[in-house]
Amino acid sequence: MSIGFRDTVVINGSVITGDGRTFLEKAIVRLRDDRIVEVREGTEMATEGAFIIDATGCTVMPGIINAHAHGCIHGPTMPSGSMPFAEHHVAYFRNRHLLSGTTTLLNVCGLAAPDEICPPETEHHPLDIHVSTAHTPSNIAAAMEIDGKGLSERHRALTIEQMIADGAKALGEAGGGQTLGGGAQDYRFIPAAILTATGVAVHPKVARSLKEAVLGRSLKGDGAADQPVLEQLMESCGLKAHLGVAEMRELIVKTVIPPVALSLQGFWEIAAQATRFALPAIFHTALPTIETLLKIAASNPACVMVAGHANHPSFLPEEAVRFGLELRNRGAAIDVSTLDCVHTRWRNDPDNLDALIEAGLADTISTDFAGGDWDSILSAVQRMVTKRQLSAPAAVALATGNVARIFPQLAGDRGVLETGRRADLTISESHNLSRVRHVIIKGEVAVWNGGLIDGSGPVARTSPAEITAL
Ligand SMILES: [Zn+2]
């Protein structure tokens, strides 16, 4: 991009530095090679030999760091160790993240190897992608119990120690919707089992209602009293002609329950290994896991615990806040995920997200996956700002400075706009931060005017004067 130019200088933009407080009305950000070399208020600067980006009307912030995503690597997917996504899906997921301002991404499927981020036969992608590891006996056994078709002998033999030596940046995700009766059961495993048994395709929302009628929100079978609800549900979606209520109950139990105990056992193994290797560990937070999480937090004070998607739809808003506070009091960092609850709202609503943000309990924000339905982090940030839940600097910090602090091995060299940090910038329209104009990764333009670009694209051939005139 900056071929022939010594520095890249972003001028005329507002700046949010990512530290949670600092907003500069008009400021300059100067990059040299892959580093930030200057951030200061004002408009005056030396432009000679510099590649100029005019950010008038825009806000310059650190590149977004998403520490809980799936589907962006070529290895086994999800804590179920399922088959890899097709290459074109992986490319699409990566592009969606990049185009929405993400520059660093932690893929927390947990069972893929670092060399499956970008195998030699696949196309290079500018997004900086890393993996986590959940290679413990119980997590692998839980994956095999529910699916495991993406796991080779090599994956099953990998250890956390080996994964960290090869570059894994965190532990987890411990458990997941697949192994713990969460979202992936609703959109994948339960509908597939019902389709096989009856030939009827059910909507994920129906699958979730059936699951909760049989097992309750906590999977403890406390929905046993909901026989009339179950009957009514089966009637309304045309299942009653195919299955009896007892058969449906058995189908749900057989589909959801087998990996649950193993997966919860895996939580303890992850906590022990995370403590041993002094790396943060991400845990699947939901009503069925909360008791275990609270026990682990109390008995592993040295473990850096991240309560992933603490706004999980299995909670009522009041529960999300109460458990979030209990986890926070025991030293855990609270992550919230956009899922599909910012504007897609296919299955989830924003109540739990709002409740945690308004209670001041969110430390970080990520997307998670939600069956491919995640909304962008900056759309959630913009919503927080518009609803006056948080100031723009505080909202942006959830996906920049805070993530860098909690995940130093992943992002300690970035996430804040200050001299010496990595030159990862996201430049968005100030009146709607989710509208991303430009993205710079390691000093190179990766997105320009909302479009993907590579090093040989039009920016490289445009003179500074033309750029300034854009
Ligand atoms: Zn999860």
PDB file of N, CA and C in Angstrom, residues 390-434:
ATOM      1  N   LEU A 390     -23.073   3.214  27.103  1.00  0.00           N
ATOM      2  CA  LEU A 390     -21.650   3.466  27.349  1.00  0.00           C
ATOM      3  C   LEU A 390     -21.199   4.628  26.477  1.00  0.00           C
ATOM      4  N   SER A 391     -20.126   5.303  26.906  1.00  0.00           N
ATOM      5  CA  SER A 391     -19.506   6.297  26.029  1.00  0.00           C
ATOM      6  C   SER A 391     -18.840   5.561  24.877  1.00  0.00           C
ATOM      7  N   ALA A 392     -18.593   6.257  23.779  1.00  0.00           N
ATOM      8  CA  ALA A 392     -17.932   5.591  22.647  1.00  0.00           C
ATOM      9  C   ALA A 392     -16.557   5.029  23.048  1.00  0.00           C
ATOM     10  N   PRO A 393     -15.721   5.788  23.791  1.00  0.00           N
ATOM     11  CA  PRO A 393     -14.424   5.194  24.182  1.00  0.00           C
ATOM     12  C   PRO A 393     -14.581   3.935  25.035  1.00  0.00           C
ATOM     13  N   ALA A 394     -15.558   3.920  25.946  1.00  0.00           N
ATOM     14  CA  ALA A 394     -15.749   2.732  26.795  1.00  0.00           C
ATOM     15  C   ALA A 394     -16.256   1.557  25.968  1.00  0.00           C
ATOM     16  N   ALA A 395     -17.155   1.837  25.017  1.00  0.00           N
ATOM     17  CA  ALA A 395     -17.700   0.746  24.188  1.00  0.00           C
ATOM     18  C   ALA A 395     -16.620   0.165  23.275  1.00  0.00           C
ATOM     19  N   VAL A 396     -15.824   1.048  22.672  1.00  0.00           N
ATOM     20  CA  VAL A 396     -14.761   0.570  21.766  1.00  0.00           C
ATOM     21  C   VAL A 396     -13.719  -0.244  22.538  1.00  0.00           C
ATOM     22  N   ALA A 397     -13.455   0.149  23.784  1.00  0.00           N
ATOM     23  CA  ALA A 397     -12.438  -0.574  24.580  1.00  0.00           C
ATOM     24  C   ALA A 397     -12.812  -2.039  24.796  1.00  0.00           C
ATOM     25  N   LEU A 398     -14.105  -2.339  24.789  1.00  0.00           N
ATOM     26  CA  LEU A 398     -14.532  -3.741  24.972  1.00  0.00           C
ATOM     27  C   LEU A 398     -13.941  -4.660  23.906  1.00  0.00           C
ATOM     28  N   ALA A 399     -13.644  -4.084  22.746  1.00  0.00           N
ATOM     29  CA  ALA A 399     -13.142  -4.908  21.633  1.00  0.00           C
ATOM     30  C   ALA A 399     -11.718  -4.529  21.232  1.00  0.00           C
ATOM     31  N   THR A 400     -11.069  -3.706  22.067  1.00  0.00           N
ATOM     32  CA  THR A 400      -9.697  -3.290  21.725  1.00  0.00           C
ATOM     33  C   THR A 400      -8.795  -3.376  22.974  1.00  0.00           C
ATOM     34  N   GLY A 401      -8.701  -2.272  23.718  1.00  0.00           N
ATOM     35  CA  GLY A 401      -7.777  -2.224  24.859  1.00  0.00           C
ATOM     36  C   GLY A 401      -8.058  -3.294  25.909  1.00  0.00           C
ATOM     37  N   ASN A 402      -9.340  -3.542  26.194  1.00  0.00           N
ATOM     38  CA  ASN A 402      -9.663  -4.547  27.215  1.00  0.00           C
ATOM     39  C   ASN A 402      -9.236  -5.945  26.774  1.00  0.00           C
ATOM     40  N   VAL A 403      -9.426  -6.254  25.499  1.00  0.00           N
ATOM     41  CA  VAL A 403      -9.058  -7.592  25.008  1.00  0.00           C
ATOM     42  C   VAL A 403      -7.540  -7.746  25.066  1.00  0.00           C
ATOM     43  N   ALA A 404      -6.826  -6.681  24.705  1.00  0.00           N
ATOM     44  CA  ALA A 404      -5.359  -6.723  24.747  1.00  0.00           C
ATOM     45  C   ALA A 404      -4.871  -6.976  26.176  1.00  0.00           C
ATOM     46  N   ARG A 405      -5.581  -6.399  27.148  1.00  0.00           N
ATOM     47  CA  ARG A 405      -5.172  -6.558  28.553  1.00  0.00           C
ATOM     48  C   ARG A 405      -5.449  -7.980  29.067  1.00  0.00           C
ATOM     49  N   ILE A 406      -6.598  -8.525  28.688  1.00  0.00           N
ATOM     50  CA  ILE A 406      -6.982  -9.848  29.203  1.00  0.00           C
ATOM     51  C   ILE A 406      -6.279 -10.980  28.439  1.00  0.00           C
ATOM     52  N   PHE A 407      -5.968 -10.712  27.158  1.00  0.00           N
ATOM     53  CA  PHE A 407      -5.278 -11.715  26.330  1.00  0.00           C
ATOM     54  C   PHE A 407      -3.921 -11.177  25.868  1.00  0.00           C
ATOM     55  N   PRO A 408      -2.968 -10.961  26.796  1.00  0.00           N
ATOM     56  CA  PRO A 408      -1.698 -10.339  26.388  1.00  0.00           C
ATOM     57  C   PRO A 408      -0.920 -11.167  25.363  1.00  0.00           C
ATOM     58  N   GLN A 409      -1.050 -12.492  25.439  1.00  0.00           N
ATOM     59  CA  GLN A 409      -0.291 -13.336  24.488  1.00  0.00           C
ATOM     60  C   GLN A 409      -0.865 -13.217  23.080  1.00  0.00           C
ATOM     61  N   LEU A 410      -2.157 -12.926  22.988  1.00  0.00           N
ATOM     62  CA  LEU A 410      -2.816 -12.774  21.692  1.00  0.00           C
ATOM     63  C   LEU A 410      -2.619 -11.369  21.147  1.00  0.00           C
ATOM     64  N   ALA A 411      -2.762 -10.364  22.020  1.00  0.00           N
ATOM     65  CA  ALA A 411      -2.935  -9.004  21.510  1.00  0.00           C
ATOM     66  C   ALA A 411      -2.267  -7.929  22.356  1.00  0.00           C
ATOM     67  N   GLY A 412      -1.296  -8.317  23.192  1.00  0.00           N
ATOM     68  CA  GLY A 412      -0.650  -7.343  24.065  1.00  0.00           C
ATOM     69  C   GLY A 412       0.104  -6.248  23.327  1.00  0.00           C
ATOM     70  N   ASP A 413       0.420  -6.507  22.052  1.00  0.00           N
ATOM     71  CA  ASP A 413       1.180  -5.506  21.282  1.00  0.00           C
ATOM     72  C   ASP A 413       0.266  -4.616  20.443  1.00  0.00           C
ATOM     73  N   ARG A 414      -1.038  -4.691  20.653  1.00  0.00           N
ATOM     74  CA  ARG A 414      -1.992  -3.908  19.834  1.00  0.00           C
ATOM     75  C   ARG A 414      -3.182  -3.514  20.696  1.00  0.00           C
ATOM     76  N   GLY A 415      -4.263  -3.035  20.086  1.00  0.00           N
ATOM     77  CA  GLY A 415      -5.487  -2.776  20.849  1.00  0.00           C
ATOM     78  C   GLY A 415      -5.571  -1.377  21.433  1.00  0.00           C
ATOM     79  N   VAL A 416      -4.476  -0.614  21.426  1.00  0.00           N
ATOM     80  CA  VAL A 416      -4.491   0.777  21.884  1.00  0.00           C
ATOM     81  C   VAL A 416      -3.683   1.585  20.882  1.00  0.00           C
ATOM     82  N   LEU A 417      -4.190   2.769  20.542  1.00  0.00           N
ATOM     83  CA  LEU A 417      -3.440   3.632  19.629  1.00  0.00           C
ATOM     84  C   LEU A 417      -2.421   4.411  20.438  1.00  0.00           C
ATOM     85  N   GLU A 418      -1.217   3.888  20.482  1.00  0.00           N
ATOM     86  CA  GLU A 418      -0.123   4.593  21.141  1.00  0.00           C
ATOM     87  C   GLU A 418       1.198   4.156  20.496  1.00  0.00           C
ATOM     88  N   THR A 419       2.182   5.029  20.629  1.00  0.00           N
ATOM     89  CA  THR A 419       3.477   4.792  19.998  1.00  0.00           C
ATOM     90  C   THR A 419       4.034   3.417  20.372  1.00  0.00           C
ATOM     91  N   GLY A 420       4.485   2.704  19.364  1.00  0.00           N
ATOM     92  CA  GLY A 420       5.118   1.410  19.596  1.00  0.00           C
ATOM     93  C   GLY A 420       4.196   0.223  19.386  1.00  0.00           C
ATOM     94  N   ARG A 421       2.867   0.455  19.459  1.00  0.00           N
ATOM     95  CA  ARG A 421       1.941  -0.678  19.246  1.00  0.00           C
ATOM     96  C   ARG A 421       1.844  -0.997  17.754  1.00  0.00           C
ATOM     97  N   ARG A 422       1.284  -2.160  17.462  1.00  0.00           N
ATOM     98  CA  ARG A 422       1.142  -2.601  16.089  1.00  0.00           C
ATOM     99  C   ARG A 422       0.164  -1.702  15.339  1.00  0.00           C
ATOM    100  N   ALA A 423       0.502  -1.432  14.080  1.00  0.00           N
ATOM    101  CA  ALA A 423      -0.294  -0.483  13.276  1.00  0.00           C
ATOM    102  C   ALA A 423      -1.528  -1.173  12.702  1.00  0.00           C
ATOM    103  N   ASP A 424      -2.485  -1.476  13.582  1.00  0.00           N
ATOM    104  CA  ASP A 424      -3.782  -2.024  13.189  1.00  0.00           C
ATOM    105  C   ASP A 424      -4.835  -0.952  13.465  1.00  0.00           C
ATOM    106  N   LEU A 425      -5.461  -0.435  12.421  1.00  0.00           N
ATOM    107  CA  LEU A 425      -6.454   0.634  12.593  1.00  0.00           C
ATOM    108  C   LEU A 425      -7.755   0.255  11.911  1.00  0.00           C
ATOM    109  N   THR A 426      -8.855   0.698  12.507  1.00  0.00           N
ATOM    110  CA  THR A 426     -10.151   0.650  11.834  1.00  0.00           C
ATOM    111  C   THR A 426     -10.674   2.078  11.778  1.00  0.00           C
ATOM    112  N   ILE A 427     -11.067   2.498  10.589  1.00  0.00           N
ATOM    113  CA  ILE A 427     -11.540   3.869  10.387  1.00  0.00           C
ATOM    114  C   ILE A 427     -13.004   3.789   9.941  1.00  0.00           C
ATOM    115  N   SER A 428     -13.902   4.294  10.818  1.00  0.00           N
ATOM    116  CA  SER A 428     -15.341   4.169  10.587  1.00  0.00           C
ATOM    117  C   SER A 428     -15.984   5.535  10.497  1.00  0.00           C
ATOM    118  N   GLU A 429     -17.180   5.587   9.932  1.00  0.00           N
ATOM    119  CA  GLU A 429     -17.919   6.843   9.890  1.00  0.00           C
ATOM    120  C   GLU A 429     -18.353   7.209  11.308  1.00  0.00           C
ATOM    121  N   SER A 430     -18.130   8.466  11.681  1.00  0.00           N
ATOM    122  CA  SER A 430     -18.330   8.861  13.079  1.00  0.00           C
ATOM    123  C   SER A 430     -19.789   8.749  13.519  1.00  0.00           C
ATOM    124  N   HIS A 431     -20.727   8.980  12.615  1.00  0.00           N
ATOM    125  CA  HIS A 431     -22.134   8.950  13.033  1.00  0.00           C
ATOM    126  C   HIS A 431     -22.693   7.535  13.078  1.00  0.00           C
ATOM    127  N   ASN A 432     -21.927   6.572  12.555  1.00  0.00           N
ATOM    128  CA  ASN A 432     -22.313   5.164  12.679  1.00  0.00           C
ATOM    129  C   ASN A 432     -21.040   4.325  12.607  1.00  0.00           C
ATOM    130  N   LEU A 433     -20.531   3.974  13.790  1.00  0.00           N
ATOM    131  CA  LEU A 433     -19.216   3.326  13.848  1.00  0.00           C
ATOM    132  C   LEU A 433     -19.206   1.950  13.181  1.00  0.00           C
ATOM    133  N   SER A 434     -20.383   1.392  12.917  1.00  0.00           N
ATOM    134  CA  SER A 434     -20.407   0.079  12.263  1.00  0.00           C
ATOM    135  C   SER A 434     -20.188   0.194  10.753  1.00  0.00           C
TER     136      SER A 434
END
